[in-house]
Short mmCIF file of C-alpha atoms in Angstrom, two decimals:
data_model
loop_
_atom_site.label_atom_id
_atom_site.label_comp_id
_atom_site.label_asym_id
_atom_site.label_seq_id
_atom_site.Cartn_x
_atom_site.Cartn_y
_atom_site.Cartn_z
CA MET K 967 -15.34 -14.62 21.79
CA LEU K 968 -17.63 -16.16 19.17
CA LEU K 969 -16.84 -16.05 15.51
CA GLY K 970 -20.04 -14.13 14.79
CA GLU K 971 -19.12 -11.48 17.27
CA GLN K 972 -15.72 -11.14 15.65
CA THR K 973 -17.30 -10.79 12.20
CA GLY K 974 -19.74 -8.10 13.45
CA THR K 975 -16.98 -6.11 15.03
CA ALA K 976 -14.89 -6.22 11.85
CA GLY K 977 -17.92 -5.00 9.89
CA ARG K 978 -18.40 -2.05 12.18
CA PHE K 979 -14.74 -1.11 11.87
CA SER K 980 -15.01 -1.39 8.10
CA LYS K 981 -18.02 0.97 8.00
CA ILE K 982 -16.27 3.47 10.23
CA SER K 983 -13.18 3.36 8.05
CA SER K 984 -15.27 3.82 4.91
CA SER K 985 -17.07 6.83 6.41
CA PHE K 986 -13.79 8.42 7.51
CA SER K 987 -12.30 7.92 4.04
CA ALA K 988 -15.35 9.53 2.45
CA LEU K 989 -15.10 12.47 4.86
CA ILE K 990 -11.44 13.00 3.99
CA ALA K 991 -12.26 12.93 0.29
CA HIS K 992 -15.03 15.54 0.69
CA TRP K 993 -12.75 17.76 2.81
CA ARG K 994 -10.07 17.68 0.14
CA SER K 995 -12.63 18.59 -2.50
CA TYR K 996 -13.99 21.48 -0.43
CA ARG K 997 -10.45 22.69 0.30
CA HIS K 998 -9.74 23.01 -3.43
CA ILE K 999 -13.03 24.86 -3.94
CA HIS K 1000 -12.19 27.27 -1.10
CA ARG K 1001 -8.79 27.92 -2.57
CA ILE K 1002 -10.31 28.72 -5.93
CA ALA K 1003 -12.89 31.00 -4.29
CA LEU K 1004 -10.19 32.79 -2.30
CA VAL K 1005 -8.14 33.44 -5.44
CA ILE K 1006 -11.19 34.79 -7.25
CA PHE K 1007 -12.01 37.08 -4.28
CA VAL K 1008 -8.48 38.47 -4.15
CA LEU K 1009 -8.43 39.16 -7.90
CA LEU K 1010 -11.79 40.93 -7.73
CA THR K 1011 -10.60 43.04 -4.80
CA ILE K 1012 -7.46 44.10 -6.65
CA PHE K 1013 -9.52 44.97 -9.73
CA VAL K 1014 -11.93 47.14 -7.72
CA LEU K 1015 -9.14 48.92 -5.83
CA GLU K 1016 -7.21 49.71 -9.00
CA ARG K 1017 -10.30 50.97 -10.79
CA TYR K 1018 -11.39 53.29 -7.98
CA ARG K 1019 -7.98 54.15 -6.53
CA SER K 1020 -8.09 57.90 -7.36
CA ALA K 1021 -11.58 58.27 -5.90
CA LEU K 1022 -10.56 56.49 -2.71
CA ALA K 1023 -7.41 58.57 -2.41
CA SER K 1024 -9.34 61.85 -2.63
CA THR K 1025 -11.81 60.54 -0.04
CA PHE K 1026 -9.38 59.34 2.62
CA GLN K 1027 -6.25 61.44 2.06
CA THR K 1028 -5.81 64.31 4.55
CA SER K 1029 -3.51 67.05 3.37
CA THR K 1030 -0.84 68.23 5.79
CA ASP K 1031 0.34 71.06 3.54
CA PRO K 1032 0.36 74.02 5.95
CA ILE K 1033 0.43 76.76 3.35
CA ALA K 1034 -1.27 77.41 0.05
CA VAL K 1035 1.35 78.29 -2.54
CA PRO K 1036 -0.16 80.95 -4.81
CA GLY K 1037 0.61 80.61 -8.48
CA GLY K 1038 2.28 77.23 -7.96
CA ASN K 1039 1.72 73.98 -9.80
CA SER K 1040 -1.18 72.51 -7.85
CA ALA K 1041 -1.11 69.23 -9.73
CA ALA K 1042 2.54 68.75 -8.84
CA GLN K 1043 1.76 69.51 -5.22
CA ASP K 1044 -1.09 66.99 -5.10
CA ASN K 1045 0.94 64.23 -6.71
CA ASN K 1046 4.09 64.78 -4.67
CA HIS K 1047 2.45 65.83 -1.38
CA TYR K 1048 4.76 68.84 -1.30
CA GLU K 1049 5.05 70.40 2.16
CA PRO K 1050 7.09 73.60 1.96
CA TYR K 1051 6.89 74.26 5.69
CA PRO K 1052 6.42 70.91 7.51
CA GLU K 1053 7.43 72.21 10.95
CA ALA K 1054 4.73 74.89 10.81
CA ASN K 1055 2.15 72.15 11.50
CA GLN K 1056 3.48 71.70 15.02
CA GLY K 1057 2.04 74.88 16.47
CA GLY K 1058 -0.30 77.79 15.94
CA GLY K 1059 -0.31 81.41 16.91
CA GLY K 1060 1.28 84.50 15.48
CA GLY K 1061 3.06 83.87 12.23
CA LYS K 1062 2.33 80.12 12.13
CA HIS K 1063 0.49 78.76 9.12
CA GLY K 1064 -3.05 77.40 9.07
CA ASP K 1065 -4.65 74.03 8.47
CA GLU K 1066 -6.88 72.53 5.79
CA GLU K 1067 -10.00 74.00 7.33
CA SER K 1068 -8.66 77.54 7.09
CA LYS K 1069 -7.61 77.03 3.47
CA SER K 1070 -11.10 75.80 2.65
CA LYS K 1071 -12.48 78.91 4.30
CA TYR K 1072 -10.18 81.12 2.21
CA GLN K 1073 -11.59 79.62 -0.98
CA GLN K 1074 -15.00 81.02 -0.06
CA MET K 1075 -13.64 84.54 0.55
CA THR K 1076 -13.79 87.45 -1.85
CA PRO K 1077 -10.49 89.12 -2.87
CA GLU K 1078 -11.36 92.02 -0.58
CA GLN K 1079 -11.86 89.69 2.39
CA LEU K 1080 -8.59 87.89 1.64
CA LEU K 1081 -6.73 91.19 1.51
CA ALA K 1082 -8.26 92.37 4.78
CA LEU K 1083 -7.22 89.15 6.52
CA SER K 1084 -3.75 89.32 5.00
CA GLN K 1085 -3.35 92.87 6.31
CA LYS K 1086 -4.53 91.78 9.73
CA ASN K 1087 -2.03 88.92 9.87
CA ALA K 1088 0.78 91.17 8.62
CA GLY K 1089 0.17 93.29 11.71
CA ASN K 1090 0.06 90.44 14.23
CA SER K 1091 2.54 89.89 17.06
CA THR K 1092 5.16 88.42 14.69
CA LEU K 1093 4.33 90.88 11.88
CA GLY K 1094 3.09 88.04 9.68
CA PHE K 1095 6.32 86.04 9.88
CA HIS K 1096 6.88 82.59 11.37
CA ALA K 1097 8.89 84.20 14.16
CA ILE K 1098 10.91 87.29 15.08
CA LYS K 1099 14.38 86.40 16.34
CA TYR K 1100 16.95 88.83 17.68
CA ILE K 1101 20.65 88.00 17.96
CA ASN K 1102 22.27 89.12 21.21
CA MET K 1103 25.55 88.46 22.99
CA LYS K 1104 25.14 86.89 26.40
CA ALA K 1105 26.80 89.82 28.21
CA ARG K 1106 24.59 92.50 26.60
CA TYR K 1107 21.86 92.59 29.22
CA ASP K 1108 21.21 96.23 28.30
CA ARG K 1109 20.18 95.30 24.78
CA GLU K 1110 18.06 92.43 26.05
CA ASP K 1111 16.18 94.87 28.28
CA ALA K 1112 15.75 97.39 25.45
CA MET K 1113 14.26 94.63 23.28
CA ALA K 1114 11.88 93.61 26.07
CA LEU K 1115 10.68 97.18 26.58
CA GLN K 1116 10.05 97.77 22.88
CA ALA K 1117 8.23 94.46 22.44
CA TYR K 1118 6.13 95.16 25.52
CA MET K 1119 4.99 98.57 24.31
CA SER K 1120 4.39 97.62 20.66
CA GLY K 1121 2.89 94.16 21.18
CA LEU K 1122 5.54 92.04 19.47
CA ASP K 1123 6.43 88.45 20.27
CA ILE K 1124 10.22 88.13 19.92
CA GLU K 1125 12.61 85.27 20.58
CA ASP K 1126 16.28 85.53 21.43
CA ALA K 1127 18.84 83.78 19.24
CA PRO K 1128 22.21 83.39 20.97
CA ALA K 1129 25.13 85.22 19.43
CA VAL K 1130 28.32 83.30 18.71
CA GLU K 1131 31.00 84.51 21.11
CA ALA K 1132 34.69 84.93 20.31
CA ASP K 1133 35.66 81.88 22.38
CA GLU K 1134 33.33 79.75 20.25
CA ILE K 1135 35.21 80.52 17.03
CA ASP K 1136 37.64 77.81 15.94
CA PRO K 1137 39.52 78.29 12.66
CA ALA K 1138 38.95 74.64 11.78
CA GLY K 1139 35.21 75.17 11.97
CA MET K 1140 35.14 78.20 9.70
CA PRO K 1141 34.48 77.90 5.94
CA PRO K 1142 37.31 78.39 3.46
CA THR K 1143 38.08 81.89 2.20
CA HIS K 1144 40.15 83.29 -0.65
CA ARG K 1145 40.87 86.35 1.53
CA PRO K 1146 42.59 85.06 4.69
CA GLY K 1147 42.70 87.59 7.50
CA ARG K 1148 39.89 89.70 6.03
CA LEU K 1149 37.38 89.04 8.82
CA ARG K 1150 37.89 89.86 12.48
CA VAL K 1151 36.79 87.36 15.11
CA GLY K 1152 33.71 89.46 15.93
CA GLU K 1153 32.69 89.51 12.26
CA LYS K 1154 33.07 85.73 12.07
CA GLY K 1155 30.89 85.31 15.12
CA CYS K 1156 28.29 87.71 13.70
CA TRP K 1157 28.13 85.75 10.45
CA ARG K 1158 27.84 82.44 12.30
CA ALA K 1159 24.96 83.69 14.48
CA HIS K 1160 22.97 84.55 11.35
CA ALA K 1161 24.08 81.31 9.68
CA ASN K 1162 22.77 79.30 12.64
CA ILE K 1163 19.28 80.65 11.93
CA TRP K 1164 19.66 80.03 8.19
CA SER K 1165 20.81 76.48 8.87
CA HIS K 1166 17.83 75.76 11.12
CA MET K 1167 15.44 77.21 8.52
CA THR K 1168 17.00 75.18 5.74
CA ARG K 1169 16.89 71.91 7.65
CA HIS K 1170 13.23 72.35 8.55
CA ARG K 1171 12.06 74.38 5.52
CA LEU K 1172 10.56 76.96 7.84
CA PRO K 1173 8.34 79.85 6.76
CA PRO K 1174 10.03 83.28 6.62
CA ILE K 1175 11.65 84.57 9.79
CA LEU K 1176 12.35 88.19 10.67
CA ILE K 1177 15.93 88.47 11.99
CA LEU K 1178 16.92 91.47 14.12
CA GLU K 1179 20.21 92.70 15.48
CA SER K 1180 20.04 93.33 19.22
CA ASP K 1181 20.24 97.11 18.74
CA ALA K 1182 17.20 97.26 16.47
CA ALA K 1183 14.69 100.03 17.16
CA TRP K 1184 11.23 100.67 15.75
CA ASP K 1185 8.17 102.86 15.92
CA ILE K 1186 5.76 102.09 18.72
CA ASN K 1187 3.03 101.64 16.08
CA ILE K 1188 5.00 99.04 14.13
CA ARG K 1189 2.05 96.65 13.83
CA SER K 1190 -0.23 99.14 12.08
CA ILE K 1191 2.70 100.30 9.92
CA MET K 1192 3.33 96.74 8.69
CA SER K 1193 -0.38 96.12 8.19
CA ASN K 1194 -0.61 99.20 5.97
CA LEU K 1195 2.53 98.14 4.11
CA ASN K 1196 1.12 94.71 3.29
CA THR K 1197 -1.48 95.74 0.72
CA HIS K 1198 1.04 97.95 -1.09
CA PHE K 1199 3.66 95.18 -1.07
CA ILE K 1200 1.19 92.87 -2.83
CA ASP K 1201 0.44 95.65 -5.32
CA PHE K 1202 4.18 96.07 -5.90
CA LEU K 1203 4.66 92.36 -6.67
CA ASN K 1204 1.81 92.57 -9.16
CA GLN K 1205 3.20 95.77 -10.66
CA ILE K 1206 6.55 94.12 -11.44
CA ASN K 1207 4.87 90.90 -12.67
CA SER K 1208 6.63 88.86 -10.01
CA THR K 1209 6.81 85.07 -10.27
CA ALA K 1210 7.91 82.50 -7.70
CA VAL K 1211 11.65 82.29 -7.11
CA HIS K 1212 13.61 79.13 -7.76
CA ASP K 1213 12.96 76.71 -4.90
CA PRO K 1214 15.31 73.69 -4.93
CA SER K 1215 13.83 72.02 -1.84
CA TYR K 1216 12.62 68.43 -2.17
CA GLN K 1217 9.72 68.02 -4.63
CA SER K 1218 9.07 71.75 -4.85
CA PRO K 1219 6.80 72.72 -7.78
CA ASN K 1220 8.84 75.93 -8.04
CA ASN K 1221 12.10 74.16 -8.85
CA HIS K 1222 13.06 75.93 -12.08
CA LEU K 1223 15.47 73.17 -13.05
CA HIS K 1224 12.69 70.58 -13.04
CA HIS K 1225 9.95 72.97 -14.15
CA PRO K 1226 11.75 75.38 -16.49
CA ASN K 1227 8.60 77.04 -17.83
CA PRO K 1228 6.58 78.32 -14.88
CA PRO K 1229 3.18 79.87 -15.65
CA SER K 1230 3.47 83.44 -16.87
CA TYR K 1231 1.76 86.39 -15.23
CA ALA K 1232 -0.73 86.52 -18.10
CA GLU K 1233 -1.67 82.88 -17.47
CA THR K 1234 -2.01 83.02 -13.70
CA GLY K 1235 -3.50 86.50 -13.35
CA PRO K 1236 -2.82 88.90 -10.46
CA ILE K 1237 -1.08 87.59 -7.36
CA LYS K 1238 -3.69 87.03 -4.68
CA PRO K 1239 -3.29 87.76 -0.97
CA ASN K 1240 -2.50 84.72 1.14
CA PRO K 1241 -3.42 85.20 4.82
CA ASP K 1242 -1.27 82.19 5.75
CA ASP K 1243 1.78 83.87 4.18
CA PRO K 1244 0.97 87.61 4.13
CA TRP K 1245 4.33 88.58 2.61
CA LEU K 1246 4.08 86.01 -0.21
CA SER K 1247 7.52 84.64 0.56
CA GLU K 1248 7.72 82.36 -2.46
CA HIS K 1249 8.35 85.56 -4.46
CA TRP K 1250 11.56 86.60 -2.69
CA ASP K 1251 14.65 85.43 -0.86
CA LEU K 1252 15.20 88.45 1.37
CA PHE K 1253 13.08 91.43 2.42
CA SER K 1254 15.03 94.13 4.27
CA ILE K 1255 13.04 96.45 6.51
CA GLY K 1256 16.02 97.81 8.48
CA GLN K 1257 19.18 98.47 6.45
CA CYS K 1258 21.40 101.48 7.19
CA TYR K 1259 22.29 102.08 3.53
CA GLU K 1260 20.97 101.03 0.12
CA TYR K 1261 22.76 101.15 -3.20
CA SER K 1262 21.35 102.73 -6.36
CA GLN K 1263 21.01 99.61 -8.50
CA ASP K 1264 17.35 98.96 -9.48
CA ARG K 1265 16.15 102.05 -7.57
CA GLU K 1266 13.55 102.80 -10.27
CA ILE K 1267 11.83 99.45 -9.71
CA LYS K 1268 9.67 100.82 -6.96
CA LEU K 1269 6.24 101.68 -5.62
CA VAL K 1270 5.59 104.82 -3.56
CA TYR K 1271 2.69 104.82 -1.12
CA ASP K 1272 1.28 107.06 1.60
CA ASP K 1273 2.33 106.34 5.17
CA GLU K 1274 1.33 108.77 7.92
CA SER K 1275 4.03 107.37 10.22
CA VAL K 1276 6.81 108.79 8.02
CA PRO K 1277 7.79 112.41 8.73
CA ALA K 1278 7.72 114.49 5.54
CA GLY K 1279 10.91 115.78 3.97
CA LYS K 1280 12.95 112.64 3.27
CA GLU K 1281 14.72 112.46 -0.10
CA TYR K 1282 14.70 109.39 -2.32
CA TRP K 1283 17.66 109.77 -4.68
CA GLY K 1284 17.23 113.53 -4.95
CA LYS K 1285 13.42 113.61 -4.96
CA LYS K 1286 11.75 115.23 -1.96
CA MET K 1287 9.04 113.07 -0.41
CA GLY K 1288 5.98 113.77 1.66
CA LYS K 1289 4.59 111.39 4.28
CA GLU K 1290 5.46 108.50 2.01
CA ARG K 1291 7.41 105.26 1.95
CA VAL K 1292 9.03 103.42 -0.97
CA ILE K 1293 8.98 99.69 -1.65
CA ARG K 1294 11.82 98.90 -4.04
CA LYS K 1295 13.88 96.16 -5.57
CA SER K 1296 16.99 96.13 -3.44
CA GLY K 1297 20.23 97.42 -4.92
CA GLY K 1298 22.37 95.91 -2.17
CA ILE K 1299 22.16 96.69 1.54
CA THR K 1300 24.59 97.57 4.29
CA CYS K 1301 23.73 96.49 7.86
CA THR K 1302 21.52 93.58 8.81
CA THR K 1303 19.52 95.51 11.40
CA ALA K 1304 16.22 93.89 10.37
CA TYR K 1305 15.55 91.58 7.45
CA ALA K 1306 13.13 88.79 6.65
CA ILE K 1307 14.56 85.67 5.06
CA SER K 1308 12.69 82.87 3.27
CA HIS K 1309 13.93 79.29 3.28
CA THR K 1310 15.18 79.73 -0.29
CA GLY K 1311 17.17 82.79 0.74
CA ALA K 1312 18.49 80.99 3.82
CA ALA K 1313 19.74 78.10 1.67
CA LYS K 1314 21.45 80.47 -0.79
CA LEU K 1315 23.18 82.45 1.93
CA LEU K 1316 24.23 79.29 3.74
CA LEU K 1317 25.74 77.91 0.54
CA ARG K 1318 27.54 81.14 -0.37
CA GLY K 1319 29.14 81.49 3.06
CA ALA K 1320 30.05 77.80 3.20
CA MET K 1321 31.94 78.05 -0.08
CA ASP K 1322 33.85 81.29 0.54
CA LEU K 1323 33.50 83.38 3.69
CA ASP K 1324 35.21 86.43 2.23
CA ASN K 1325 33.11 89.26 3.71
CA PRO K 1326 31.13 90.25 6.81
CA VAL K 1327 27.54 89.04 6.73
CA ASP K 1328 25.94 92.27 5.47
CA LEU K 1329 28.49 92.67 2.66
CA LEU K 1330 28.01 89.02 1.75
CA ILE K 1331 24.30 89.75 1.35
CA ARG K 1332 25.05 92.95 -0.58
CA ARG K 1333 27.22 91.08 -3.09
CA MET K 1334 24.56 88.43 -3.65
CA VAL K 1335 21.88 91.09 -4.16
CA MET K 1336 24.00 93.10 -6.58
CA SER K 1337 24.86 89.95 -8.57
CA ARG K 1338 21.12 89.08 -8.53
CA ASP K 1339 21.79 85.76 -6.84
CA LEU K 1340 19.29 86.88 -4.21
CA VAL K 1341 15.82 88.18 -5.09
CA ALA K 1342 15.58 90.98 -2.55
CA TYR K 1343 13.31 93.92 -1.76
CA SER K 1344 13.65 96.74 0.74
CA LEU K 1345 11.97 99.85 2.14
CA PHE K 1346 12.84 103.54 2.16
CA PRO K 1347 12.82 104.88 4.78
CA PRO K 1348 13.36 101.61 6.62
CA VAL K 1349 10.79 100.56 9.20
CA MET K 1350 13.51 99.60 11.70
CA ALA K 1351 16.89 101.15 12.49
CA GLN K 1352 19.79 100.86 14.93
CA TRP K 1353 19.77 102.67 18.24
CA GLU K 1354 22.72 103.96 20.22
CA TYR K 1355 23.15 105.66 23.56
CA ILE K 1356 23.01 109.44 23.78
CA GLY K 1357 26.55 110.74 23.82
CA GLY K 1358 28.22 111.91 26.97
CA ILE K 1359 26.70 109.45 29.44
CA GLY K 1360 29.71 107.17 29.73
CA MET K 1361 28.63 104.36 27.37
CA ALA K 1362 31.05 105.13 24.55
CA GLU K 1363 33.92 104.77 27.05
CA ARG K 1364 32.68 101.26 27.77
CA GLY K 1365 32.68 100.29 24.10
CA ALA K 1366 28.94 99.75 24.35
CA GLN K 1367 27.94 101.49 21.12
CA SER K 1368 28.97 98.49 18.97
CA ASP K 1369 29.77 94.85 19.68
CA ILE K 1370 32.01 94.67 16.60
CA ASN K 1371 33.51 98.17 16.34
CA GLY K 1372 33.11 99.37 19.91
CA GLY K 1373 36.65 98.55 21.02
CA LYS K 1374 37.68 97.02 24.31
CA HIS K 1375 34.96 96.80 26.95
CA ARG K 1376 35.76 98.48 30.24
CA ASP K 1377 33.94 100.38 32.94
CA THR K 1378 33.32 104.12 32.69
CA PRO K 1379 36.13 106.05 34.39
CA GLU K 1380 35.10 107.95 37.53
CA ASP K 1381 36.40 111.20 36.07
CA ALA K 1382 34.68 110.79 32.68
CA ASP K 1383 33.17 113.92 31.16
CA MET K 1384 29.43 113.23 30.90
CA PRO K 1385 27.50 116.32 29.75
CA GLY K 1386 24.92 114.09 28.07
CA TRP K 1387 23.01 113.53 31.28
CA LYS K 1388 21.53 117.00 30.88
CA ASP K 1389 19.98 115.83 27.61
CA VAL K 1390 18.67 112.72 29.36
CA GLN K 1391 16.92 114.89 31.93
CA GLU K 1392 15.33 117.07 29.26
CA LYS K 1393 14.35 114.33 26.79
CA ALA K 1394 13.53 111.54 29.25
CA THR K 1395 15.48 108.99 27.22
CA ILE K 1396 18.96 107.54 26.95
CA TRP K 1397 18.42 106.19 23.43
CA GLN K 1398 18.57 107.71 19.97
CA THR K 1399 18.97 106.46 16.40
CA LYS K 1400 22.53 106.21 15.16
CA GLY K 1401 23.61 109.60 13.89
CA HIS K 1402 25.14 108.42 10.61
CA HIS K 1403 21.98 106.58 9.54
CA HIS K 1404 20.39 109.45 7.64
CA ASP K 1405 17.50 107.45 6.17
CA VAL K 1406 15.81 106.80 9.51
CA ALA K 1407 12.38 108.38 9.92
CA PHE K 1408 10.39 107.47 13.03
CA ASP K 1409 7.25 109.25 14.11
CA LYS K 1410 7.24 107.72 17.61
CA MET K 1411 10.40 105.73 18.31
CA ALA K 1412 9.41 103.20 20.98
CA LEU K 1413 12.53 103.63 23.10
CA LYS K 1414 12.22 107.41 23.09
CA GLU K 1415 8.60 107.09 24.23
CA ALA K 1416 9.37 104.45 26.88
CA TRP K 1417 9.35 106.74 29.94
CA THR K 1418 6.10 108.46 29.02
CA GLU K 1419 4.36 105.26 27.92
CA ILE K 1420 5.40 103.05 30.81
CA MET K 1421 5.43 105.56 33.66
CA GLY K 1422 2.43 107.44 32.35
CA GLU K 1423 4.03 110.80 33.05
CA GLY K 1424 5.94 113.46 31.17
CA PRO K 1425 9.70 114.03 30.93
CA GLU K 1426 9.62 116.66 33.66
CA LYS K 1427 9.04 113.92 36.27
CA LEU K 1428 12.17 112.05 35.25
CA GLY K 1429 14.43 114.40 37.19
CA GLU K 1430 12.64 113.62 40.43
CA SER K 1431 13.17 109.91 39.84
CA LEU K 1432 16.82 110.00 38.81
CA TRP K 1433 18.28 112.83 40.87
CA ASN K 1434 18.01 113.90 44.48
CA PRO K 1435 16.49 117.40 44.22
CA GLU K 1436 18.37 118.55 47.32
CA THR K 1437 21.88 117.35 46.46
CA GLY K 1438 21.61 116.86 42.68
CA ASP K 1439 23.13 113.38 43.05
#
């Protein structure tokens, strides 16, 4: 290789090296510029987002609150995203609460339109509640069938809630009590069956549920009766200047410990109907529509209204009534035949029983009402009552009249005296309201009307169906 060629080659390598070095220098310079630009961009983005955060939040946030809480602290709800009934979002239908679109629609309605829709929902297949649950022992197929027949004729959607049987009661699993031996096993099981529903409601903060005993009976026109009741119940809450009860659930705007000065009636104005919660359950813990006795405490805190389904002649604490019904502040009930419970009431009852199970479930409720630990309202006469079998047809001998006080269950003896079957043939029913429940007042008791309604024929045809006309067997 010639010297000149070597020199030329070295020159070319030198130029290439110089160009590469210059490229590296430029790249480093550009890299610093890009870093500075990136930092500036990030800072500007943060500034814009912070400045317009509230506007963006209102634009993109979708509320999942399934129920408008009348009279509540709306600002607190917006800031905390309070959802009183989160599980209600998972389904629709009777008693379930609406979505954001329906709430927007309600805002455009007049008070008269809101009231009409509230009345309609209060007369739906769950009577305006999240659900209707009846507690029944697994062996009481007769009561299950009676429930099915009544629901079928009156258009109710009911769900069974398993009773707690005697063999499921373990002393170690029962709450403490300062009165050992006070409760029988059946009474413990009865309490636990109700407590299972309260526990489920408390865990999921469910909307109000109507709880029935398995021997509950009602008028065949129960839906129109409850629809009529609804407008008067709202009037009653306004009449007594009702405010929301203490709600200790997470982030509730009605927590009186965190919000000790709720808006007064004068500040909020009249309570408005809420079609998503027709019974305005934030105003009460318990609403009894089927007690067998009511105590006198607070009996003057009441509203009397006309109800054509009530036979005239009932007496409310010595005062003769016409075709009327009374909404009142409860003085303490006996029997849990039919009562609605809100999630605040469920939590209170669950706590009280967990701390000292010293009474049967209805007397536990009575004590809490009388001590004003529960905000409770009731009806006179009640809308629901207990049924029993007509006497003299062999069911008392079986212990079938009561699961708690009915005694030992056994079959009807072959030689049992059963004159009641004559009444069955004449009346075309085997059911009646319990004789010692004097406050009951049905116009058309569904079970008594079952033969006529379902068969489409009068009582006189019953004999042909049940007895052989030739032998009488």
